[in-house]
Amino acid sequence: MSAQLLDGTRIATAIKAEVATEVAALTAAGATPGLAVVLVGEDPASQVYTRNKVKTCHALGIHSEHLVFGAETTTEQLLAVVGELNERDDIDGILVQLPLPSQCDAKRVLLAVDPDKDVDGFHPINVGRLSTQRPGLVPCTPLGVMEILRRSNIAIEGQEAVVVGRSDIVGKPVAMLLTNGHATVTICHSRTRDLPGVCRRADIVIAAIGRTGMITPEFVKPGATVIDVGINRVSDRAEFERLFAGDARREAEFTTKGSTLCGDVHPSVAQVAGALTPVPGGVGPLTIAMLMVNTVTAARRRRGLS
Ligand code: GUN
């Protein structure tokens, strides 16, 4: 038996089509949603991510601005930028791409974003709203994980969920969303005793550790759902062999490009799991789709629409 693959690209396409319809209705009412994407420095991955966010906005009819600043930008200068965006009525969402250069105090900058424009859901006010089940803005990747589960008809209520990874951006918020969805949730991390044994209890495993192929079949109860949040680039031949030996399609990709992408879940987990998100094409596409959803949510709330 091989796991059902949960197609994140297909789900993201459906969500974006729904967003485009909502944006058209808001625009017809003279209320086009607007997103500002702030990039500081020249990190190549961040350049790609922010460009894709702005491009997706344009494709869906959302007004978007890409604000790019030099690597030497100070915290004070960024605080001024965020302050201006907070005041602008045509901007509903503000996203400050992380990581910021080391001289910038990221916590101070994120704290300055108006919580009602915080489409990343990183502001402590929104963290508090999520944990107390008040309306707010929720981080995009955790929201995307929940949409994959929901749209794949995977039960959450009463299920055992194990989240591997305790980051503020993924692990903690996804654990909170699963808890709010009435799952029984365990959060694991690098110091958890008998991690494979704890994971084997789970009906749903969320892998968000950032360690390539760490979740092997011994971590997974037969038939469990495994959601792989990791995106790791594999360029070492020995590591490639540990992960993809015998996979002709990956071999061809590795040979031509010199690398391939792998999640935190070892590909052999597909032989044990009941359902599994692929990498690429699983959780990744949902992150941008949910950013679009959050931008429309922020726009509607700021205008007093439900
Ligand atoms: N860097 C990597 N992922 C993210 C994200 O979801 N939001 C922001 N702002 N920066 C990131």
PDB file of C-alpha atoms and ligand atoms in Angstrom:
ATOM      1  CA  MET A   1       0.000   0.000   0.000  1.00  0.00           C
ATOM      2  CA  SER A   2       1.160   3.493  -0.792  1.00  0.00           C
ATOM      3  CA  ALA A   3      -0.147   6.652   0.864  1.00  0.00           C
ATOM      4  CA  GLN A   4      -2.709   8.880  -0.806  1.00  0.00           C
ATOM      5  CA  LEU A   5      -0.800  11.982  -1.934  1.00  0.00           C
ATOM      6  CA  LEU A   6      -2.449  15.214  -0.750  1.00  0.00           C
ATOM      7  CA  ASP A   7      -2.094  17.588  -3.696  1.00  0.00           C
ATOM      8  CA  GLY A   8      -1.345  21.032  -2.266  1.00  0.00           C
ATOM      9  CA  THR A   9      -1.033  22.625  -5.687  1.00  0.00           C
ATOM     10  CA  ARG A  10      -4.594  21.627  -6.568  1.00  0.00           C
ATOM     11  CA  ILE A  11      -5.967  22.841  -3.212  1.00  0.00           C
ATOM     12  CA  ALA A  12      -4.049  26.140  -3.487  1.00  0.00           C
ATOM     13  CA  THR A  13      -5.438  26.687  -7.000  1.00  0.00           C
ATOM     14  CA  ALA A  14      -8.993  26.205  -5.711  1.00  0.00           C
ATOM     15  CA  ILE A  15      -8.424  28.636  -2.810  1.00  0.00           C
ATOM     16  CA  LYS A  16      -6.897  31.274  -5.087  1.00  0.00           C
ATOM     17  CA  ALA A  17      -9.894  31.036  -7.440  1.00  0.00           C
ATOM     18  CA  GLU A  18     -12.201  31.635  -4.453  1.00  0.00           C
ATOM     19  CA  VAL A  19     -10.074  34.615  -3.365  1.00  0.00           C
ATOM     20  CA  ALA A  20     -10.160  36.106  -6.888  1.00  0.00           C
ATOM     21  CA  THR A  21     -13.984  35.985  -6.821  1.00  0.00           C
ATOM     22  CA  GLU A  22     -14.076  37.754  -3.438  1.00  0.00           C
ATOM     23  CA  VAL A  23     -11.546  40.352  -4.572  1.00  0.00           C
ATOM     24  CA  ALA A  24     -13.654  41.093  -7.660  1.00  0.00           C
ATOM     25  CA  ALA A  25     -16.705  41.671  -5.435  1.00  0.00           C
ATOM     26  CA  LEU A  26     -14.734  43.947  -3.092  1.00  0.00           C
ATOM     27  CA  THR A  27     -13.290  45.844  -6.049  1.00  0.00           C
ATOM     28  CA  ALA A  28     -16.778  46.308  -7.524  1.00  0.00           C
ATOM     29  CA  ALA A  29     -17.702  47.863  -4.168  1.00  0.00           C
ATOM     30  CA  GLY A  30     -14.701  50.215  -4.406  1.00  0.00           C
ATOM     31  CA  ALA A  31     -12.682  48.357  -1.790  1.00  0.00           C
ATOM     32  CA  THR A  32      -9.775  46.592  -3.513  1.00  0.00           C
ATOM     33  CA  PRO A  33      -7.619  44.816  -0.883  1.00  0.00           C
ATOM     34  CA  GLY A  34      -3.982  45.957  -0.721  1.00  0.00           C
ATOM     35  CA  LEU A  35      -0.837  44.178   0.468  1.00  0.00           C
ATOM     36  CA  ALA A  36       2.591  45.722   1.124  1.00  0.00           C
ATOM     37  CA  VAL A  37       5.513  43.294   1.004  1.00  0.00           C
ATOM     38  CA  VAL A  38       8.663  44.637   2.669  1.00  0.00           C
ATOM     39  CA  LEU A  39      12.012  43.107   1.732  1.00  0.00           C
ATOM     40  CA  VAL A  40      15.274  44.197   3.377  1.00  0.00           C
ATOM     41  CA  GLY A  41      18.598  43.125   1.866  1.00  0.00           C
ATOM     42  CA  GLU A  42      19.494  40.756  -0.947  1.00  0.00           C
ATOM     43  CA  ASP A  43      18.832  37.240   0.381  1.00  0.00           C
ATOM     44  CA  PRO A  44      18.130  35.312  -2.863  1.00  0.00           C
ATOM     45  CA  ALA A  45      15.467  33.025  -1.332  1.00  0.00           C
ATOM     46  CA  SER A  46      13.639  36.023   0.181  1.00  0.00           C
ATOM     47  CA  GLN A  47      13.792  37.810  -3.188  1.00  0.00           C
ATOM     48  CA  VAL A  48      12.078  34.831  -4.842  1.00  0.00           C
ATOM     49  CA  TYR A  49       9.474  34.474  -2.054  1.00  0.00           C
ATOM     50  CA  THR A  50       8.511  38.168  -2.009  1.00  0.00           C
ATOM     51  CA  ARG A  51       8.350  38.389  -5.807  1.00  0.00           C
ATOM     52  CA  ASN A  52       6.008  35.385  -5.853  1.00  0.00           C
ATOM     53  CA  LYS A  53       3.794  36.953  -3.194  1.00  0.00           C
ATOM     54  CA  VAL A  54       3.453  40.187  -5.186  1.00  0.00           C
ATOM     55  CA  LYS A  55       2.908  38.282  -8.457  1.00  0.00           C
ATOM     56  CA  THR A  56       0.139  36.177  -6.899  1.00  0.00           C
ATOM     57  CA  CYS A  57      -1.567  39.338  -5.618  1.00  0.00           C
ATOM     58  CA  HIS A  58      -1.585  40.787  -9.116  1.00  0.00           C
ATOM     59  CA  ALA A  59      -2.968  37.538 -10.586  1.00  0.00           C
ATOM     60  CA  LEU A  60      -5.902  37.663  -8.127  1.00  0.00           C
ATOM     61  CA  GLY A  61      -6.646  41.384  -8.492  1.00  0.00           C
ATOM     62  CA  ILE A  62      -5.179  42.383  -5.096  1.00  0.00           C
ATOM     63  CA  HIS A  63      -3.288  45.681  -5.092  1.00  0.00           C
ATOM     64  CA  SER A  64       0.302  44.959  -4.069  1.00  0.00           C
ATOM     65  CA  GLU A  65       3.501  46.914  -3.496  1.00  0.00           C
ATOM     66  CA  HIS A  66       6.984  45.437  -3.234  1.00  0.00           C
ATOM     67  CA  LEU A  67       9.027  47.744  -0.985  1.00  0.00           C
ATOM     68  CA  VAL A  68      12.712  46.862  -1.220  1.00  0.00           C
ATOM     69  CA  PHE A  69      15.362  48.342   1.086  1.00  0.00           C
ATOM     70  CA  GLY A  70      19.148  47.985   1.240  1.00  0.00           C
ATOM     71  CA  ALA A  71      20.918  45.492   3.496  1.00  0.00           C
ATOM     72  CA  GLU A  72      22.179  48.361   5.707  1.00  0.00           C
ATOM     73  CA  THR A  73      18.648  49.571   6.638  1.00  0.00           C
ATOM     74  CA  THR A  74      18.297  50.284  10.368  1.00  0.00           C
ATOM     75  CA  THR A  75      15.551  49.258  12.787  1.00  0.00           C
ATOM     76  CA  GLU A  76      14.515  52.925  13.119  1.00  0.00           C
ATOM     77  CA  GLN A  77      14.145  53.295   9.352  1.00  0.00           C
ATOM     78  CA  LEU A  78      12.042  50.128   9.172  1.00  0.00           C
ATOM     79  CA  LEU A  79       9.878  51.304  12.053  1.00  0.00           C
ATOM     80  CA  ALA A  80       9.197  54.483  10.061  1.00  0.00           C
ATOM     81  CA  VAL A  81       8.248  52.442   6.965  1.00  0.00           C
ATOM     82  CA  VAL A  82       5.883  50.241   8.978  1.00  0.00           C
ATOM     83  CA  GLY A  83       4.405  53.323  10.678  1.00  0.00           C
ATOM     84  CA  GLU A  84       3.538  54.854   7.300  1.00  0.00           C
ATOM     85  CA  LEU A  85       1.988  51.612   6.031  1.00  0.00           C
ATOM     86  CA  ASN A  86      -0.072  51.370   9.229  1.00  0.00           C
ATOM     87  CA  GLU A  87      -1.557  54.797   8.437  1.00  0.00           C
ATOM     88  CA  ARG A  88      -2.409  54.101   4.785  1.00  0.00           C
ATOM     89  CA  ASP A  89      -6.048  53.271   4.154  1.00  0.00           C
ATOM     90  CA  ASP A  90      -5.334  51.523   0.822  1.00  0.00           C
ATOM     91  CA  ILE A  91      -3.015  48.996   2.522  1.00  0.00           C
ATOM     92  CA  ASP A  92      -4.814  46.188   4.378  1.00  0.00           C
ATOM     93  CA  GLY A  93      -1.888  43.833   4.866  1.00  0.00           C
ATOM     94  CA  ILE A  94       1.754  44.393   5.816  1.00  0.00           C
ATOM     95  CA  LEU A  95       4.284  41.593   5.448  1.00  0.00           C
ATOM     96  CA  VAL A  96       7.884  42.077   6.555  1.00  0.00           C
ATOM     97  CA  GLN A  97       9.851  39.234   5.000  1.00  0.00           C
ATOM     98  CA  LEU A  98      12.083  37.326   7.423  1.00  0.00           C
ATOM     99  CA  PRO A  99      14.920  36.921   8.108  1.00  0.00           C
ATOM    100  CA  LEU A 100      15.869  40.591   8.501  1.00  0.00           C
ATOM    101  CA  PRO A 101      19.580  41.581   8.394  1.00  0.00           C
ATOM    102  CA  SER A 102      21.281  41.091  11.769  1.00  0.00           C
ATOM    103  CA  GLN A 103      21.380  44.803  12.709  1.00  0.00           C
ATOM    104  CA  CYS A 104      17.556  44.939  12.549  1.00  0.00           C
ATOM    105  CA  ASP A 105      15.567  44.102  15.651  1.00  0.00           C
ATOM    106  CA  ALA A 106      12.951  41.823  14.038  1.00  0.00           C
ATOM    107  CA  LYS A 107      10.862  41.512  17.211  1.00  0.00           C
ATOM    108  CA  ARG A 108      10.575  45.308  17.506  1.00  0.00           C
ATOM    109  CA  VAL A 109       9.668  45.666  13.824  1.00  0.00           C
ATOM    110  CA  LEU A 110       7.001  42.947  13.948  1.00  0.00           C
ATOM    111  CA  LEU A 111       5.569  44.479  17.128  1.00  0.00           C
ATOM    112  CA  ALA A 112       5.132  47.792  15.255  1.00  0.00           C
ATOM    113  CA  VAL A 113       2.826  46.279  12.598  1.00  0.00           C
ATOM    114  CA  ASP A 114      -0.843  47.156  13.181  1.00  0.00           C
ATOM    115  CA  PRO A 115      -2.282  43.796  14.421  1.00  0.00           C
ATOM    116  CA  ASP A 116      -5.268  44.263  12.097  1.00  0.00           C
ATOM    117  CA  LYS A 117      -2.875  44.466   9.100  1.00  0.00           C
ATOM    118  CA  ASP A 118      -0.614  41.657  10.355  1.00  0.00           C
ATOM    119  CA  VAL A 119      -1.279  39.152   7.533  1.00  0.00           C
ATOM    120  CA  ASP A 120       1.589  36.957   8.793  1.00  0.00           C
ATOM    121  CA  GLY A 121      -0.164  36.581  12.159  1.00  0.00           C
ATOM    122  CA  PHE A 122       3.161  37.100  13.973  1.00  0.00           C
ATOM    123  CA  HIS A 123       2.105  39.981  16.266  1.00  0.00           C
ATOM    124  CA  PRO A 124       1.702  38.932  19.951  1.00  0.00           C
ATOM    125  CA  ILE A 125      -1.848  40.331  19.828  1.00  0.00           C
ATOM    126  CA  ASN A 126      -2.723  37.848  17.085  1.00  0.00           C
ATOM    127  CA  VAL A 127      -0.927  35.021  18.915  1.00  0.00           C
ATOM    128  CA  GLY A 128      -3.117  35.834  21.923  1.00  0.00           C
ATOM    129  CA  ARG A 129      -6.256  36.017  19.803  1.00  0.00           C
ATOM    130  CA  LEU A 130      -5.508  32.575  18.347  1.00  0.00           C
ATOM    131  CA  SER A 131      -4.858  31.036  21.741  1.00  0.00           C
ATOM    132  CA  THR A 132      -8.083  32.502  23.168  1.00  0.00           C
ATOM    133  CA  GLN A 133     -10.188  31.768  20.053  1.00  0.00           C
ATOM    134  CA  ARG A 134     -10.895  35.379  19.192  1.00  0.00           C
ATOM    135  CA  PRO A 135     -11.111  36.593  15.559  1.00  0.00           C
ATOM    136  CA  GLY A 136      -7.627  37.562  14.379  1.00  0.00           C
ATOM    137  CA  LEU A 137      -5.027  36.826  11.737  1.00  0.00           C
ATOM    138  CA  VAL A 138      -3.378  33.391  11.828  1.00  0.00           C
ATOM    139  CA  PRO A 139       0.058  32.502  10.360  1.00  0.00           C
ATOM    140  CA  CYS A 140      -0.215  31.362   6.731  1.00  0.00           C
ATOM    141  CA  THR A 141       1.577  27.999   6.796  1.00  0.00           C
ATOM    142  CA  PRO A 142      -0.392  26.632   9.792  1.00  0.00           C
ATOM    143  CA  LEU A 143      -3.619  27.841   8.143  1.00  0.00           C
ATOM    144  CA  GLY A 144      -2.545  26.039   4.975  1.00  0.00           C
ATOM    145  CA  VAL A 145      -1.968  22.802   6.904  1.00  0.00           C
ATOM    146  CA  MET A 146      -5.510  23.039   8.295  1.00  0.00           C
ATOM    147  CA  GLU A 147      -6.958  23.694   4.817  1.00  0.00           C
ATOM    148  CA  ILE A 148      -5.214  20.604   3.425  1.00  0.00           C
ATOM    149  CA  LEU A 149      -6.695  18.477   6.238  1.00  0.00           C
ATOM    150  CA  ARG A 150     -10.143  20.039   5.928  1.00  0.00           C
ATOM    151  CA  ARG A 151     -10.378  19.854   2.133  1.00  0.00           C
ATOM    152  CA  SER A 152      -9.063  16.270   2.157  1.00  0.00           C
ATOM    153  CA  ASN A 153     -11.812  15.272   4.621  1.00  0.00           C
ATOM    154  CA  ILE A 154      -9.293  14.176   7.248  1.00  0.00           C
ATOM    155  CA  ALA A 155     -10.933  14.159  10.680  1.00  0.00           C
ATOM    156  CA  ILE A 156      -9.343  16.342  13.389  1.00  0.00           C
ATOM    157  CA  GLU A 157     -11.827  16.197  16.254  1.00  0.00           C
ATOM    158  CA  GLY A 158     -10.856  13.556  18.814  1.00  0.00           C
ATOM    159  CA  GLN A 159      -7.753  12.545  16.850  1.00  0.00           C
ATOM    160  CA  GLU A 160      -4.229  12.234  18.274  1.00  0.00           C
ATOM    161  CA  ALA A 161      -2.024  14.839  16.579  1.00  0.00           C
ATOM    162  CA  VAL A 162       1.732  15.093  17.087  1.00  0.00           C
ATOM    163  CA  VAL A 163       3.519  18.264  15.983  1.00  0.00           C
ATOM    164  CA  VAL A 164       7.274  17.851  15.595  1.00  0.00           C
ATOM    165  CA  GLY A 165       8.833  21.325  15.908  1.00  0.00           C
ATOM    166  CA  ARG A 166       7.953  24.195  18.254  1.00  0.00           C
ATOM    167  CA  SER A 167       8.653  27.314  16.176  1.00  0.00           C
ATOM    168  CA  ASP A 168       6.581  30.476  16.654  1.00  0.00           C
ATOM    169  CA  ILE A 169       5.810  30.491  12.909  1.00  0.00           C
ATOM    170  CA  VAL A 170       4.657  26.885  12.386  1.00  0.00           C
ATOM    171  CA  GLY A 171       4.849  24.424  15.292  1.00  0.00           C
ATOM    172  CA  LYS A 172       3.142  26.422  18.040  1.00  0.00           C
ATOM    173  CA  PRO A 173       0.353  27.949  15.907  1.00  0.00           C
ATOM    174  CA  VAL A 174      -0.462  24.684  14.119  1.00  0.00           C
ATOM    175  CA  ALA A 175      -0.666  22.962  17.525  1.00  0.00           C
ATOM    176  CA  MET A 176      -3.062  25.696  18.675  1.00  0.00           C
ATOM    177  CA  LEU A 177      -5.249  25.339  15.562  1.00  0.00           C
ATOM    178  CA  LEU A 178      -5.406  21.557  16.020  1.00  0.00           C
ATOM    179  CA  THR A 179      -6.282  22.041  19.692  1.00  0.00           C
ATOM    180  CA  ASN A 180      -9.026  24.504  18.749  1.00  0.00           C
ATOM    181  CA  GLY A 181     -10.218  21.842  16.267  1.00  0.00           C
ATOM    182  CA  HIS A 182     -10.582  19.400  19.200  1.00  0.00           C
ATOM    183  CA  ALA A 183      -7.581  17.175  18.467  1.00  0.00           C
ATOM    184  CA  THR A 184      -5.442  15.843  21.317  1.00  0.00           C
ATOM    185  CA  VAL A 185      -2.133  17.531  20.593  1.00  0.00           C
ATOM    186  CA  THR A 186       1.446  16.750  21.597  1.00  0.00           C
ATOM    187  CA  ILE A 187       4.279  19.121  20.671  1.00  0.00           C
ATOM    188  CA  CYS A 188       7.674  17.437  20.280  1.00  0.00           C
ATOM    189  CA  HIS A 189      11.144  18.846  19.736  1.00  0.00           C
ATOM    190  CA  SER A 190      14.840  17.978  19.767  1.00  0.00           C
ATOM    191  CA  ARG A 191      14.805  17.055  23.458  1.00  0.00           C
ATOM    192  CA  THR A 192      11.717  14.865  23.396  1.00  0.00           C
ATOM    193  CA  ARG A 193      12.380  11.384  24.818  1.00  0.00           C
ATOM    194  CA  ASP A 194      11.553   8.509  22.446  1.00  0.00           C
ATOM    195  CA  LEU A 195      10.431  10.753  19.595  1.00  0.00           C
ATOM    196  CA  PRO A 196       9.611   7.811  17.275  1.00  0.00           C
ATOM    197  CA  GLY A 197       7.427   6.249  19.987  1.00  0.00           C
ATOM    198  CA  VAL A 198       5.525   9.492  20.630  1.00  0.00           C
ATOM    199  CA  CYS A 199       5.002  10.050  16.895  1.00  0.00           C
ATOM    200  CA  ARG A 200       3.757   6.467  16.434  1.00  0.00           C
ATOM    201  CA  ARG A 201       0.752   7.298  18.650  1.00  0.00           C
ATOM    202  CA  ALA A 202      -0.412   9.928  16.187  1.00  0.00           C
ATOM    203  CA  ASP A 203      -3.305   9.784  13.753  1.00  0.00           C
ATOM    204  CA  ILE A 204      -1.883  13.030  12.311  1.00  0.00           C
ATOM    205  CA  VAL A 205       1.834  13.893  12.270  1.00  0.00           C
ATOM    206  CA  ILE A 206       2.905  17.446  11.421  1.00  0.00           C
ATOM    207  CA  ALA A 207       6.624  17.539  10.570  1.00  0.00           C
ATOM    208  CA  ALA A 208       8.040  21.049  10.980  1.00  0.00           C
ATOM    209  CA  ILE A 209      11.561  20.568  12.289  1.00  0.00           C
ATOM    210  CA  GLY A 210      13.662  21.684   9.339  1.00  0.00           C
ATOM    211  CA  ARG A 211      15.700  18.447   9.234  1.00  0.00           C
ATOM    212  CA  THR A 212      15.820  16.663   5.902  1.00  0.00           C
ATOM    213  CA  GLY A 213      14.068  13.287   5.839  1.00  0.00           C
ATOM    214  CA  MET A 214      14.156  12.918   9.626  1.00  0.00           C
ATOM    215  CA  ILE A 215      10.702  11.341   9.932  1.00  0.00           C
ATOM    216  CA  THR A 216      11.253   7.736   8.833  1.00  0.00           C
ATOM    217  CA  PRO A 217       8.703   4.874   8.739  1.00  0.00           C
ATOM    218  CA  GLU A 218       9.476   3.916  12.363  1.00  0.00           C
ATOM    219  CA  PHE A 219       7.862   7.258  13.408  1.00  0.00           C
ATOM    220  CA  VAL A 220       4.566   6.555  11.667  1.00  0.00           C
ATOM    221  CA  LYS A 221       1.568   4.437  12.659  1.00  0.00           C
ATOM    222  CA  PRO A 222       0.281   2.530   9.617  1.00  0.00           C
ATOM    223  CA  GLY A 223      -2.496   4.536   7.975  1.00  0.00           C
ATOM    224  CA  ALA A 224      -1.666   7.837   9.730  1.00  0.00           C
ATOM    225  CA  THR A 225      -1.825  11.195   7.933  1.00  0.00           C
ATOM    226  CA  VAL A 226       1.582  12.870   7.602  1.00  0.00           C
ATOM    227  CA  ILE A 227       1.869  16.569   6.769  1.00  0.00           C
ATOM    228  CA  ASP A 228       5.381  17.598   5.737  1.00  0.00           C
ATOM    229  CA  VAL A 229       6.090  21.299   6.284  1.00  0.00           C
ATOM    230  CA  GLY A 230       9.837  21.020   5.596  1.00  0.00           C
ATOM    231  CA  ILE A 231      11.472  22.371   2.443  1.00  0.00           C
ATOM    232  CA  ASN A 232      15.145  21.405   2.329  1.00  0.00           C
ATOM    233  CA  ARG A 233      17.508  21.502  -0.632  1.00  0.00           C
ATOM    234  CA  VAL A 234      19.534  18.308  -1.043  1.00  0.00           C
ATOM    235  CA  SER A 235      22.781  18.736  -2.989  1.00  0.00           C
ATOM    236  CA  ASP A 236      24.992  16.123  -1.298  1.00  0.00           C
ATOM    237  CA  ARG A 237      25.209  12.839  -3.232  1.00  0.00           C
ATOM    238  CA  ALA A 238      25.355  10.580  -0.137  1.00  0.00           C
ATOM    239  CA  GLU A 239      22.337  12.317   1.370  1.00  0.00           C
ATOM    240  CA  PHE A 240      20.529  12.031  -1.952  1.00  0.00           C
ATOM    241  CA  GLU A 241      21.156   8.266  -1.904  1.00  0.00           C
ATOM    242  CA  ARG A 242      19.836   7.964   1.670  1.00  0.00           C
ATOM    243  CA  LEU A 243      16.601   9.610   0.545  1.00  0.00           C
ATOM    244  CA  PHE A 244      15.936   8.822  -3.091  1.00  0.00           C
ATOM    245  CA  ALA A 245      17.951   5.701  -4.079  1.00  0.00           C
ATOM    246  CA  GLY A 246      16.112   3.958  -6.937  1.00  0.00           C
ATOM    247  CA  ASP A 247      13.850   6.943  -7.779  1.00  0.00           C
ATOM    248  CA  ALA A 248      14.520   7.502 -11.503  1.00  0.00           C
ATOM    249  CA  ARG A 249      12.665  10.836 -11.725  1.00  0.00           C
ATOM    250  CA  ARG A 250      14.604  12.324  -8.782  1.00  0.00           C
ATOM    251  CA  GLU A 251      17.849  10.878 -10.128  1.00  0.00           C
ATOM    252  CA  ALA A 252      17.288  12.682 -13.450  1.00  0.00           C
ATOM    253  CA  GLU A 253      16.505  15.947 -11.634  1.00  0.00           C
ATOM    254  CA  PHE A 254      19.538  15.630  -9.340  1.00  0.00           C
ATOM    255  CA  THR A 255      21.835  14.870 -12.274  1.00  0.00           C
ATOM    256  CA  THR A 256      20.693  17.863 -14.366  1.00  0.00           C
ATOM    257  CA  LYS A 257      20.186  20.461 -11.584  1.00  0.00           C
ATOM    258  CA  GLY A 258      22.687  19.247  -8.998  1.00  0.00           C
ATOM    259  CA  SER A 259      20.034  19.280  -6.273  1.00  0.00           C
ATOM    260  CA  THR A 260      16.461  18.374  -5.399  1.00  0.00           C
ATOM    261  CA  LEU A 261      13.959  19.396  -2.712  1.00  0.00           C
ATOM    262  CA  CYS A 262      13.071  17.131   0.208  1.00  0.00           C
ATOM    263  CA  GLY A 263      10.849  17.705   3.206  1.00  0.00           C
ATOM    264  CA  ASP A 264      11.358  16.674   6.839  1.00  0.00           C
ATOM    265  CA  VAL A 265       9.719  13.341   5.999  1.00  0.00           C
ATOM    266  CA  HIS A 266      11.701  10.493   4.437  1.00  0.00           C
ATOM    267  CA  PRO A 267      10.097   9.450   1.111  1.00  0.00           C
ATOM    268  CA  SER A 268       9.798   5.824   2.328  1.00  0.00           C
ATOM    269  CA  VAL A 269       7.078   7.005   4.763  1.00  0.00           C
ATOM    270  CA  ALA A 270       4.735   6.766   1.749  1.00  0.00           C
ATOM    271  CA  GLN A 271       4.816   2.977   2.251  1.00  0.00           C
ATOM    272  CA  VAL A 272       3.362   3.304   5.788  1.00  0.00           C
ATOM    273  CA  ALA A 273       1.237   6.466   5.920  1.00  0.00           C
ATOM    274  CA  GLY A 274      -2.406   6.574   4.850  1.00  0.00           C
ATOM    275  CA  ALA A 275      -2.054  10.079   3.405  1.00  0.00           C
ATOM    276  CA  LEU A 276       1.011  12.250   2.840  1.00  0.00           C
ATOM    277  CA  THR A 277       1.809  15.706   1.468  1.00  0.00           C
ATOM    278  CA  PRO A 278       4.548  15.619  -1.189  1.00  0.00           C
ATOM    279  CA  VAL A 279       7.529  18.002  -1.312  1.00  0.00           C
ATOM    280  CA  PRO A 280       7.393  19.978  -3.477  1.00  0.00           C
ATOM    281  CA  GLY A 281       3.679  20.435  -4.168  1.00  0.00           C
ATOM    282  CA  GLY A 282       2.271  19.863  -0.675  1.00  0.00           C
ATOM    283  CA  VAL A 283       2.139  22.537   2.044  1.00  0.00           C
ATOM    284  CA  GLY A 284       4.349  25.003   0.115  1.00  0.00           C
ATOM    285  CA  PRO A 285       1.720  26.245  -2.371  1.00  0.00           C
ATOM    286  CA  LEU A 286      -0.760  26.753   0.477  1.00  0.00           C
ATOM    287  CA  THR A 287       1.414  29.345   2.230  1.00  0.00           C
ATOM    288  CA  ILE A 288       0.973  31.968  -0.492  1.00  0.00           C
ATOM    289  CA  ALA A 289      -2.697  31.032  -1.024  1.00  0.00           C
ATOM    290  CA  MET A 290      -3.392  31.613   2.683  1.00  0.00           C
ATOM    291  CA  LEU A 291      -1.521  34.932   2.576  1.00  0.00           C
ATOM    292  CA  MET A 292      -4.035  35.988  -0.082  1.00  0.00           C
ATOM    293  CA  VAL A 293      -6.896  34.757   2.129  1.00  0.00           C
ATOM    294  CA  ASN A 294      -5.473  36.715   5.096  1.00  0.00           C
ATOM    295  CA  THR A 295      -5.183  39.872   2.997  1.00  0.00           C
ATOM    296  CA  VAL A 296      -8.860  39.625   2.011  1.00  0.00           C
ATOM    297  CA  THR A 297      -9.808  38.824   5.644  1.00  0.00           C
ATOM    298  CA  ALA A 298      -7.916  41.914   6.839  1.00  0.00           C
ATOM    299  CA  ALA A 299      -9.538  44.066   4.134  1.00  0.00           C
ATOM    300  CA  ARG A 300     -13.049  42.883   5.027  1.00  0.00           C
ATOM    301  CA  ARG A 301     -12.553  43.348   8.779  1.00  0.00           C
ATOM    302  CA  ARG A 302     -11.001  46.801   8.380  1.00  0.00           C
ATOM    303  CA  ARG A 303     -14.074  47.812   6.362  1.00  0.00           C
ATOM    304  CA  GLY A 304     -16.468  46.357   8.907  1.00  0.00           C
ATOM    305  CA  LEU A 305     -17.577  43.543   6.564  1.00  0.00           C
ATOM    306  CA  SER A 306     -17.917  40.134   8.185  1.00  0.00           C
TER     307      SER A 306
HETATM  308  N1  GUN B   1      10.272  33.908   5.765  1.00  0.00           N
HETATM  309  C1  GUN B   1      10.018  32.585   5.589  1.00  0.00           C
HETATM  310  N2  GUN B   1       8.716  32.339   5.731  1.00  0.00           N
HETATM  311  C2  GUN B   1       8.112  33.505   6.010  1.00  0.00           C
HETATM  312  C3  GUN B   1       6.760  33.887   6.249  1.00  0.00           C
HETATM  313  O1  GUN B   1       5.832  33.090   6.261  1.00  0.00           O
HETATM  314  N3  GUN B   1       6.551  35.213   6.464  1.00  0.00           N
HETATM  315  C4  GUN B   1       7.550  36.104   6.479  1.00  0.00           C
HETATM  316  N4  GUN B   1       7.252  37.376   6.725  1.00  0.00           N
HETATM  317  N5  GUN B   1       8.819  35.800   6.255  1.00  0.00           N
HETATM  318  C5  GUN B   1       9.088  34.500   6.022  1.00  0.00           C
END
